[in-house]
Short mmCIF file of C-alpha atoms in Angstrom, two decimals:
data_model
loop_
_atom_site.label_atom_id
_atom_site.label_comp_id
_atom_site.label_asym_id
_atom_site.label_seq_id
_atom_site.Cartn_x
_atom_site.Cartn_y
_atom_site.Cartn_z
CA LEU K 1 25.57 -9.68 10.87
CA GLY K 2 29.25 -8.95 10.41
CA VAL K 3 30.32 -11.60 12.90
CA LEU K 4 27.98 -14.13 11.30
CA ILE K 5 29.20 -13.41 7.78
CA GLY K 6 32.85 -13.50 8.79
CA ASN K 7 32.67 -16.79 10.67
CA THR K 8 33.50 -19.57 8.24
CA LYS K 9 32.34 -22.19 10.75
CA ILE K 10 28.75 -21.00 10.31
CA PRO K 11 26.77 -22.89 7.61
CA GLU K 12 27.00 -21.09 4.29
CA HIS K 13 23.24 -20.76 3.80
CA LEU K 14 23.01 -18.75 7.03
CA ARG K 15 25.94 -16.57 6.06
CA GLU K 16 24.35 -15.94 2.67
CA LYS K 17 21.12 -14.77 4.30
CA ALA K 18 23.14 -12.46 6.55
CA ARG K 19 24.89 -11.00 3.49
CA PHE K 20 21.50 -10.34 1.89
CA VAL K 21 20.25 -8.48 4.97
CA LEU K 22 23.51 -6.54 5.32
CA ASN K 23 23.48 -5.43 1.69
CA LYS K 24 19.88 -4.21 2.02
CA SER K 25 20.81 -2.16 5.09
CA LEU K 26 23.81 -0.31 3.68
CA ASP K 27 21.85 2.60 2.19
CA ILE K 28 20.21 3.16 5.57
CA CYS K 29 23.59 2.94 7.29
CA ASP K 30 24.76 5.86 5.15
CA GLN K 31 22.14 8.05 6.82
CA ILE K 32 23.22 7.29 10.40
CA THR K 33 25.31 9.87 12.27
CA SER K 34 25.20 8.73 15.92
CA PRO K 35 28.81 7.92 16.92
CA ARG K 36 28.02 4.60 18.62
CA ALA K 37 25.79 3.42 15.80
CA VAL K 38 28.42 4.41 13.23
CA SER K 39 31.06 2.63 15.31
CA PHE K 40 29.11 -0.62 15.43
CA ILE K 41 28.63 -0.41 11.66
CA ILE K 42 32.39 -0.03 11.13
CA ILE K 43 33.09 -2.97 13.43
CA GLY K 44 30.49 -5.13 11.72
CA LEU K 45 31.78 -4.36 8.24
CA ALA K 46 35.37 -5.00 9.28
CA LEU K 47 34.52 -8.34 10.85
CA SER K 48 32.37 -9.41 7.90
CA GLY K 49 35.20 -9.33 5.41
CA VAL K 50 32.84 -7.65 2.94
CA LYS K 51 34.77 -5.34 0.60
CA GLU K 52 33.40 -2.02 1.82
CA VAL K 53 36.66 -0.17 2.40
CA ASP K 54 35.32 3.13 1.06
CA ARG K 55 32.33 2.97 3.39
CA ILE K 56 34.52 2.17 6.38
CA ARG K 57 36.76 5.10 5.47
CA LYS K 58 33.73 7.39 5.14
CA TYR K 59 32.34 6.37 8.53
CA ALA K 60 35.75 6.62 10.20
CA ASP K 61 36.21 10.12 8.78
CA HIS K 62 32.88 11.04 10.36
CA LEU K 63 34.17 9.90 13.76
CA ILE K 64 37.36 11.90 13.24
CA SER K 65 35.23 14.95 12.45
CA LEU K 66 33.25 14.47 15.68
CA TYR K 67 36.53 14.15 17.59
CA ASN K 68 37.88 17.38 16.08
CA ASP K 69 34.67 19.22 17.02
CA SER K 70 34.46 17.97 20.62
CA SER K 71 38.00 17.34 21.83
CA SER K 72 40.34 19.58 23.77
CA GLU K 73 43.66 19.07 25.52
CA GLU K 74 41.85 17.90 28.67
CA TRP K 75 38.96 16.13 26.90
CA GLN K 76 40.15 13.72 24.20
CA TRP K 77 36.77 12.45 23.10
CA PHE K 78 34.17 12.36 20.30
CA GLU K 79 31.29 13.86 22.29
CA SER K 80 30.73 16.26 25.16
CA SER K 81 29.90 13.33 27.43
CA LEU K 82 30.96 9.80 28.31
CA SER K 83 28.04 7.41 28.69
CA TYR K 84 27.79 3.69 27.83
CA SER K 85 29.97 1.37 25.72
CA ASN K 86 32.31 4.30 25.22
CA SER K 87 35.29 2.20 24.16
CA LYS K 88 33.46 0.93 21.09
CA ILE K 89 34.01 4.28 19.37
CA SER K 90 37.77 4.01 19.80
CA GLU K 91 37.55 0.34 18.81
CA ALA K 92 35.88 1.29 15.54
CA LEU K 93 38.88 3.44 14.63
CA PHE K 94 41.24 0.60 15.47
CA TYR K 95 39.28 -1.56 13.02
CA ALA K 96 39.29 1.25 10.45
CA TYR K 97 43.08 1.40 10.76
CA TYR K 98 43.29 -2.37 10.36
CA VAL K 99 41.24 -2.24 7.15
CA THR K 100 42.66 0.93 5.57
CA ASN K 101 46.13 1.23 7.13
CA ASN K 102 45.44 4.94 7.69
CA SER K 103 47.70 5.94 10.59
CA LYS K 104 45.42 8.86 11.49
CA TYR K 105 42.75 6.41 12.60
CA LEU K 106 45.25 4.61 14.82
CA GLU K 107 46.48 7.88 16.31
CA ILE K 108 42.99 9.03 17.34
CA ALA K 109 42.00 5.52 18.46
CA GLU K 110 44.94 5.46 20.86
CA LYS K 111 44.49 9.02 22.09
CA THR K 112 40.83 8.49 22.90
CA LEU K 113 41.30 5.05 24.42
CA GLU K 114 44.09 6.32 26.67
CA PHE K 115 41.85 9.20 27.75
CA LEU K 116 39.02 6.79 28.49
CA CYS K 117 41.35 4.50 30.44
CA SER K 118 42.59 7.47 32.47
CA VAL K 119 39.08 8.04 33.84
CA THR K 120 37.95 4.41 34.17
CA PHE K 121 40.99 2.66 35.68
CA GLU K 122 41.80 3.64 39.24
CA ASN K 123 44.13 1.89 41.69
CA LYS K 124 44.41 -1.21 39.48
CA MET K 125 40.62 -1.46 39.30
CA PHE K 126 38.19 -0.91 36.43
CA SER K 127 35.55 1.66 37.31
CA PRO K 128 33.32 2.31 34.28
CA ILE K 129 31.23 5.44 33.88
CA GLY K 130 28.07 5.18 35.99
CA GLN K 131 24.72 5.42 34.23
CA ASN K 132 23.37 7.56 37.07
CA GLY K 133 24.61 10.82 35.60
CA TRP K 134 27.32 9.73 33.15
CA TYR K 135 30.32 12.05 32.81
CA ILE K 136 29.66 15.41 31.21
CA LYS K 137 32.55 17.50 29.90
CA ASN K 138 33.65 20.03 32.58
CA GLY K 139 31.60 18.08 35.10
CA HIS K 140 32.21 15.11 37.39
CA LYS K 141 32.25 11.40 36.67
CA ALA K 142 29.27 9.39 37.92
CA TYR K 143 30.56 6.24 39.62
CA TYR K 144 27.26 4.38 39.81
CA ASP K 145 25.51 2.40 38.48
CA GLN K 146 28.23 0.53 36.60
CA GLN K 147 27.08 -1.90 33.90
CA PRO K 148 28.50 -5.23 32.62
CA VAL K 149 28.24 -4.10 29.00
CA ASP K 150 30.93 -1.49 29.67
CA ALA K 151 33.33 -4.07 31.07
CA ALA K 152 32.77 -6.37 28.09
CA SER K 153 33.21 -3.52 25.62
CA MET K 154 36.43 -2.39 27.27
CA ILE K 155 37.86 -5.92 27.22
CA GLN K 156 37.19 -6.27 23.49
CA THR K 157 38.66 -2.86 22.71
CA LEU K 158 41.80 -3.38 24.77
CA ILE K 159 42.48 -6.82 23.31
CA LEU K 160 42.17 -5.43 19.78
CA ALA K 161 44.41 -2.49 20.68
CA TYR K 162 47.00 -4.89 22.05
CA LYS K 163 46.91 -7.07 18.94
CA LEU K 164 47.48 -4.07 16.67
CA THR K 165 50.06 -2.20 18.75
CA LYS K 166 51.69 -4.91 20.93
CA LYS K 167 51.61 -2.49 23.88
CA ASP K 168 51.54 -4.51 27.10
CA ASP K 169 49.46 -1.99 29.06
CA TYR K 170 46.45 -2.69 26.87
CA LEU K 171 46.60 -6.38 27.68
CA LYS K 172 47.17 -5.76 31.38
CA ASN K 173 44.16 -3.47 31.55
CA SER K 174 41.99 -6.00 29.70
CA VAL K 175 42.68 -8.48 32.51
CA ILE K 176 41.81 -5.84 35.12
CA ALA K 177 38.58 -5.04 33.26
CA PHE K 178 37.65 -8.73 33.25
CA GLN K 179 38.32 -8.96 36.98
CA TRP K 180 35.53 -6.41 37.49
CA PHE K 181 33.13 -9.33 36.96
CA ILE K 182 34.77 -11.45 39.64
CA GLY K 183 35.14 -9.02 42.50
CA ASN K 184 37.79 -6.45 41.62
CA ASN K 185 35.31 -3.59 41.72
CA SER K 186 34.31 -0.80 44.12
CA LEU K 187 32.16 -3.18 46.20
CA ASN K 188 34.61 -6.10 46.20
CA GLN K 189 31.64 -8.26 45.24
CA VAL K 190 31.27 -10.74 42.40
CA VAL K 191 29.03 -9.58 39.58
CA TYR K 192 29.06 -12.93 37.81
CA ASP K 193 27.17 -15.67 39.68
CA GLU K 194 28.97 -18.98 39.18
CA PHE K 195 26.11 -20.93 40.78
CA THR K 196 23.40 -19.82 38.35
CA GLY K 197 25.59 -18.93 35.36
CA GLY K 198 23.96 -15.49 35.30
CA CYS K 199 25.46 -12.05 35.71
CA HIS K 200 24.09 -9.27 37.91
CA ASP K 201 22.90 -6.16 36.12
CA GLY K 202 25.43 -3.80 37.66
CA VAL K 203 27.38 -2.38 40.55
CA GLY K 204 25.61 0.24 42.61
CA GLU K 205 26.89 2.44 45.39
CA PHE K 206 25.94 0.02 48.15
CA SER K 207 25.18 -3.30 46.47
CA VAL K 208 25.11 -5.18 43.21
CA ASN K 209 21.90 -5.09 41.22
CA LEU K 210 20.26 -8.43 42.00
CA ASN K 211 18.57 -8.64 38.60
CA LYS K 212 20.31 -10.89 36.08
CA GLY K 213 19.26 -9.81 32.62
CA ALA K 214 20.24 -11.42 29.34
CA GLU K 215 22.38 -8.45 28.29
CA SER K 216 24.45 -8.73 31.46
CA THR K 217 25.00 -12.46 31.11
CA VAL K 218 25.89 -12.12 27.43
CA SER K 219 28.29 -9.32 28.36
CA TYR K 220 30.08 -11.60 30.81
CA LEU K 221 30.31 -14.36 28.23
CA ILE K 222 31.67 -11.97 25.59
CA GLY K 223 34.27 -10.70 28.03
CA ARG K 224 35.18 -14.22 29.13
CA LEU K 225 35.46 -15.59 25.59
CA THR K 226 37.51 -12.60 24.44
CA ILE K 227 40.00 -12.88 27.28
CA GLU K 228 40.17 -16.66 27.00
CA GLU K 229 40.81 -16.52 23.26
CA GLU K 230 43.71 -14.17 23.89
CA ASN K 231 45.02 -16.46 26.60
CA ASP K 232 45.02 -19.35 24.12
CA ARG K 233 46.83 -17.17 21.59
CA GLN K 234 49.45 -16.20 24.16
CA LEU K 235 50.02 -19.81 25.15
CA GLN K 236 50.37 -20.80 21.50
CA MET K 237 53.00 -18.07 21.07
CA LEU K 238 54.89 -19.45 24.05
CA GLY K 239 54.72 -22.94 22.60
CA GLU K 240 56.15 -21.82 19.27
CA LYS K 241 59.26 -20.27 20.83
CA THR K 242 62.01 -21.51 23.10
CA ILE K 243 61.73 -20.08 26.60
CA LYS K 244 64.97 -18.11 26.28
CA ASN K 245 63.56 -16.21 23.30
CA VAL K 246 60.26 -15.32 24.93
CA PRO K 247 60.15 -11.83 26.49
CA SER K 248 59.53 -12.04 30.23
CA SER K 249 56.65 -9.59 29.84
CA THR K 250 54.85 -12.00 27.50
CA MET K 251 55.20 -14.84 30.00
CA SER K 252 53.93 -12.77 32.93
CA LEU K 253 50.98 -11.44 30.91
CA SER K 254 50.00 -14.98 29.95
CA PHE K 255 50.03 -16.05 33.57
CA ASN K 256 48.02 -12.96 34.58
CA ILE K 257 45.31 -13.94 32.11
CA LYS K 258 45.38 -17.52 33.39
CA GLU K 259 44.99 -16.34 36.99
CA ALA K 260 42.00 -14.19 36.03
CA LEU K 261 40.35 -17.15 34.32
CA ILE K 262 41.01 -19.46 37.26
CA SER K 263 39.39 -16.91 39.56
CA SER K 264 36.26 -17.12 37.45
CA SER K 265 35.32 -20.76 37.88
CA PHE K 266 32.34 -20.94 35.53
CA ALA K 267 33.03 -23.71 33.00
CA LEU K 268 31.92 -22.69 29.51
CA LYS K 269 31.71 -26.35 28.55
CA LYS K 270 28.75 -26.93 30.90
#
Protein backbone atom coordinates (compact mmCIF):
# COMPACT_ATOMS: atom_id res chain seq x y z
CA LEU A 1 0.00 0.00 0.00
CA GLY A 2 2.77 2.42 0.90
CA VAL A 3 4.60 1.89 -2.38
CA LEU A 4 1.36 2.29 -4.32
CA ILE A 5 0.39 5.49 -2.53
CA GLY A 6 3.85 6.99 -2.87
CA ASN A 7 4.22 6.31 -6.58
CA THR A 8 2.96 9.35 -8.45
CA LYS A 9 3.04 7.43 -11.74
CA ILE A 10 0.16 5.26 -10.53
CA PRO A 11 -3.33 6.55 -11.52
CA GLU A 12 -4.76 8.71 -8.77
CA HIS A 13 -7.97 6.69 -8.37
CA LEU A 14 -5.90 3.62 -7.46
CA ARG A 15 -3.75 5.58 -5.04
CA GLU A 16 -6.89 6.99 -3.41
CA LYS A 17 -8.27 3.49 -2.86
CA ALA A 18 -4.95 2.46 -1.34
CA ARG A 19 -5.09 5.45 1.03
CA PHE A 20 -8.59 4.40 2.10
CA VAL A 21 -7.44 0.85 2.90
CA LEU A 22 -4.32 2.10 4.68
CA ASN A 23 -6.27 4.51 6.86
CA LYS A 24 -8.70 1.75 7.87
CA SER A 25 -5.80 -0.50 8.87
CA LEU A 26 -3.92 1.92 11.12
CA ASP A 27 -5.82 1.09 14.31
CA ILE A 28 -5.05 -2.59 13.77
CA CYS A 29 -1.40 -1.75 13.08
CA ASP A 30 -1.21 -0.17 16.53
CA GLN A 31 -1.91 -3.59 18.06
CA ILE A 32 0.91 -5.41 16.24
CA THR A 33 4.12 -6.19 18.14
CA SER A 34 5.97 -8.69 15.92
CA PRO A 35 9.26 -7.03 14.90
CA ARG A 36 9.04 -7.93 11.20
CA ALA A 37 5.41 -6.89 10.93
CA VAL A 38 6.16 -3.61 12.70
CA SER A 39 9.14 -3.09 10.40
CA PHE A 40 7.09 -3.55 7.25
CA ILE A 41 4.54 -1.07 8.62
CA ILE A 42 7.27 1.53 9.20
CA ILE A 43 8.65 0.99 5.70
CA GLY A 44 5.20 1.22 4.14
CA LEU A 45 4.31 4.42 5.97
CA ALA A 46 7.66 6.00 5.10
CA LEU A 47 7.30 5.16 1.42
CA SER A 48 3.68 6.32 1.28
CA GLY A 49 4.47 9.90 2.19
CA VAL A 50 1.46 9.87 4.51
CA LYS A 51 2.03 12.22 7.46
CA GLU A 52 2.26 9.62 10.22
CA VAL A 53 5.51 10.71 11.85
CA ASP A 54 4.25 10.05 15.38
CA ARG A 55 3.23 6.51 14.46
CA ILE A 56 6.57 5.82 12.80
CA ARG A 57 8.32 7.13 15.90
CA LYS A 58 6.14 4.94 18.13
CA TYR A 59 6.85 1.81 16.09
CA ALA A 60 10.57 2.59 15.85
CA ASP A 61 10.73 3.04 19.63
CA HIS A 62 9.18 -0.42 19.96
CA LEU A 63 11.99 -1.88 17.84
CA ILE A 64 14.57 -0.05 19.96
CA SER A 65 12.97 -1.54 23.07
CA LEU A 66 13.22 -5.04 21.57
CA TYR A 67 16.86 -4.39 20.73
CA ASN A 68 17.62 -3.25 24.29
CA ASP A 69 15.97 -6.39 25.69
CA SER A 70 17.69 -8.90 23.39
CA SER A 71 21.09 -7.47 22.46
CA SER A 72 24.47 -8.06 24.03
CA GLU A 73 28.02 -7.21 23.05
CA GLU A 74 28.23 -10.37 20.93
CA TRP A 75 24.59 -10.36 19.75
CA GLN A 76 23.52 -7.00 18.31
CA TRP A 77 19.98 -7.92 17.40
CA PHE A 78 16.27 -7.40 18.15
CA GLU A 79 15.43 -11.04 18.91
CA SER A 80 17.10 -14.14 20.29
CA SER A 81 17.24 -15.60 16.78
CA LEU A 82 17.97 -14.71 13.17
CA SER A 83 15.46 -16.17 10.74
CA TYR A 84 14.09 -14.73 7.47
CA SER A 85 14.16 -11.23 5.95
CA ASN A 86 16.24 -10.16 8.93
CA SER A 87 17.60 -7.02 7.31
CA LYS A 88 14.12 -5.51 7.03
CA ILE A 89 14.15 -4.74 10.75
CA SER A 90 17.32 -2.69 10.42
CA GLU A 91 15.92 -1.15 7.24
CA ALA A 92 12.85 0.03 9.13
CA LEU A 93 15.07 2.00 11.51
CA PHE A 94 16.92 3.54 8.58
CA TYR A 95 13.55 4.72 7.26
CA ALA A 96 12.56 5.93 10.73
CA TYR A 97 15.76 7.98 10.84
CA TYR A 98 15.01 9.38 7.38
CA VAL A 99 11.54 10.49 8.47
CA THR A 100 12.30 11.73 12.00
CA ASN A 101 16.01 12.62 11.85
CA ASN A 102 16.46 10.83 15.19
CA SER A 103 20.12 9.79 15.28
CA LYS A 104 19.37 6.97 17.74
CA TYR A 105 17.47 5.13 15.02
CA LEU A 106 20.42 5.46 12.66
CA GLU A 107 22.85 4.27 15.33
CA ILE A 108 20.91 1.06 16.04
CA ALA A 109 20.16 0.52 12.35
CA GLU A 110 23.87 0.54 11.58
CA LYS A 111 24.88 -1.57 14.58
CA THR A 112 22.36 -4.29 13.77
CA LEU A 113 23.01 -4.25 10.03
CA GLU A 114 26.76 -4.55 10.59
CA PHE A 115 26.14 -7.46 12.95
CA LEU A 116 23.91 -9.14 10.38
CA CYS A 117 26.48 -8.58 7.64
CA SER A 118 29.18 -10.10 9.85
CA VAL A 119 27.31 -13.42 9.91
CA THR A 120 25.97 -13.43 6.33
CA PHE A 121 28.93 -12.25 4.25
CA GLU A 122 31.84 -14.68 4.09
CA ASN A 123 34.81 -14.64 1.70
CA LYS A 124 33.17 -12.02 -0.56
CA MET A 125 30.04 -14.14 -0.79
CA PHE A 126 26.52 -13.63 0.58
CA SER A 127 25.42 -16.55 2.71
CA PRO A 128 21.99 -15.82 4.23
CA ILE A 129 20.67 -17.60 7.30
CA GLY A 130 19.36 -21.05 6.35
CA GLN A 131 15.73 -21.84 7.08
CA ASN A 132 16.70 -25.34 8.20
CA GLY A 133 17.41 -24.31 11.77
CA TRP A 134 17.92 -20.54 11.54
CA TYR A 135 20.50 -19.03 13.90
CA ILE A 136 19.65 -19.10 17.58
CA LYS A 137 21.53 -16.89 20.02
CA ASN A 138 24.43 -18.86 21.60
CA GLY A 139 23.94 -21.50 18.93
CA HIS A 140 25.23 -22.09 15.41
CA LYS A 141 24.17 -20.58 12.11
CA ALA A 142 22.19 -22.83 9.77
CA TYR A 143 23.64 -22.51 6.26
CA TYR A 144 20.82 -24.20 4.38
CA ASP A 145 18.30 -23.78 2.90
CA GLN A 146 19.01 -20.22 1.74
CA GLN A 147 16.09 -18.28 0.25
CA PRO A 148 15.86 -15.61 -2.49
CA VAL A 149 13.73 -13.35 -0.29
CA ASP A 150 16.72 -12.87 2.02
CA ALA A 151 18.98 -11.78 -0.83
CA ALA A 152 16.38 -9.31 -2.10
CA SER A 153 15.78 -7.92 1.39
CA MET A 154 19.50 -7.47 2.00
CA ILE A 155 19.97 -5.65 -1.32
CA GLN A 156 17.19 -3.19 -0.50
CA THR A 157 18.50 -2.57 3.01
CA LEU A 158 22.10 -2.05 1.92
CA ILE A 159 21.17 0.33 -0.88
CA LEU A 160 19.10 2.42 1.52
CA ALA A 161 21.93 2.37 4.08
CA TYR A 162 24.35 3.55 1.41
CA LYS A 163 22.06 6.38 0.30
CA LEU A 164 21.72 7.65 3.87
CA THR A 165 25.32 7.21 5.04
CA LYS A 166 27.39 7.26 1.82
CA LYS A 167 29.49 4.39 3.19
CA ASP A 168 30.96 2.45 0.27
CA ASP A 169 30.92 -0.93 2.02
CA TYR A 170 27.13 -0.96 1.99
CA LEU A 171 27.06 -0.52 -1.77
CA LYS A 172 29.80 -3.10 -2.32
CA ASN A 173 27.92 -5.66 -0.24
CA SER A 174 24.67 -4.96 -2.10
CA VAL A 175 26.42 -6.01 -5.32
CA ILE A 176 27.73 -9.17 -3.64
CA ALA A 177 24.23 -9.96 -2.35
CA PHE A 178 22.83 -9.59 -5.87
CA GLN A 179 25.51 -11.90 -7.23
CA TRP A 180 24.05 -14.64 -5.01
CA PHE A 181 21.33 -14.98 -7.66
CA ILE A 182 23.81 -15.43 -10.49
CA GLY A 183 26.23 -17.97 -9.06
CA ASN A 184 28.26 -16.34 -6.30
CA ASN A 185 26.87 -18.66 -3.65
CA SER A 186 27.98 -21.78 -1.76
CA LEU A 187 27.08 -24.05 -4.71
CA ASN A 188 28.49 -21.81 -7.44
CA GLN A 189 25.20 -22.35 -9.24
CA VAL A 190 22.80 -19.82 -10.72
CA VAL A 191 19.58 -19.38 -8.78
CA TYR A 192 17.96 -17.19 -11.41
CA ASP A 193 17.09 -19.04 -14.63
CA GLU A 194 17.61 -16.72 -17.59
CA PHE A 195 15.94 -19.17 -19.98
CA THR A 196 12.58 -19.30 -18.21
CA GLY A 197 12.72 -15.95 -16.40
CA GLY A 198 12.00 -17.78 -13.15
CA CYS A 199 14.05 -18.05 -9.98
CA HIS A 200 14.76 -21.24 -8.05
CA ASP A 201 13.32 -21.42 -4.55
CA GLY A 202 16.64 -21.62 -2.75
CA VAL A 203 20.14 -22.95 -2.27
CA GLY A 204 20.41 -26.25 -0.45
CA GLU A 205 23.45 -28.10 0.80
CA PHE A 206 23.88 -30.13 -2.37
CA SER A 207 21.70 -28.50 -5.02
CA VAL A 208 19.39 -25.62 -5.79
CA ASN A 209 15.71 -26.12 -5.13
CA LEU A 210 14.28 -26.85 -8.58
CA ASN A 211 10.91 -25.29 -7.75
CA LYS A 212 10.41 -21.78 -9.07
CA GLY A 213 7.74 -20.10 -6.99
CA ALA A 214 6.30 -16.63 -7.47
CA GLU A 215 7.91 -15.29 -4.29
CA SER A 216 11.36 -16.33 -5.51
CA THR A 217 10.92 -14.78 -8.94
CA VAL A 218 9.52 -11.57 -7.47
CA SER A 219 12.47 -11.51 -5.06
CA TYR A 220 14.91 -11.66 -7.95
CA LEU A 221 13.08 -8.89 -9.77
CA ILE A 222 13.04 -6.69 -6.65
CA GLY A 223 16.76 -7.24 -6.18
CA ARG A 224 17.48 -6.61 -9.84
CA LEU A 225 15.39 -3.45 -10.04
CA THR A 226 16.87 -2.09 -6.81
CA ILE A 227 20.46 -2.62 -7.92
CA GLU A 228 19.74 -1.34 -11.43
CA GLU A 229 18.08 1.81 -10.12
CA GLU A 230 21.16 2.52 -8.03
CA ASN A 231 23.38 1.88 -11.04
CA ASP A 232 21.41 4.47 -13.01
CA ARG A 233 21.75 6.91 -10.12
CA GLN A 234 25.50 6.35 -9.96
CA LEU A 235 25.88 6.88 -13.69
CA GLN A 236 23.84 10.08 -13.48
CA MET A 237 26.15 11.31 -10.72
CA LEU A 238 29.15 10.60 -12.93
CA GLY A 239 27.54 12.47 -15.79
CA GLU A 240 26.92 15.54 -13.67
CA LYS A 241 30.57 15.90 -12.63
CA THR A 242 33.85 16.19 -14.47
CA ILE A 243 35.94 13.04 -14.21
CA LYS A 244 38.66 14.76 -12.19
CA ASN A 245 36.14 15.65 -9.48
CA VAL A 246 34.65 12.17 -9.20
CA PRO A 247 36.09 10.05 -6.36
CA SER A 248 37.76 6.93 -7.74
CA SER A 249 35.70 4.82 -5.33
CA THR A 250 32.47 6.09 -6.92
CA MET A 251 33.70 5.16 -10.39
CA SER A 252 34.79 1.66 -9.35
CA LEU A 253 31.51 1.02 -7.51
CA SER A 254 29.54 2.05 -10.59
CA PHE A 255 31.50 -0.37 -12.73
CA ASN A 256 31.05 -3.14 -10.14
CA ILE A 257 27.29 -2.71 -10.35
CA LYS A 258 27.46 -2.71 -14.14
CA GLU A 259 29.46 -5.94 -14.15
CA ALA A 260 26.93 -7.60 -11.86
CA LEU A 261 24.09 -6.58 -14.16
CA ILE A 262 25.92 -7.79 -17.26
CA SER A 263 26.45 -11.15 -15.58
CA SER A 264 22.70 -11.43 -15.17
CA SER A 265 21.56 -11.41 -18.78
CA PHE A 266 17.79 -11.42 -18.26
CA ALA A 267 16.36 -8.40 -20.10
CA LEU A 268 13.62 -6.73 -18.06
CA LYS A 269 12.23 -5.21 -21.24
CA LYS A 270 11.17 -8.63 -22.57
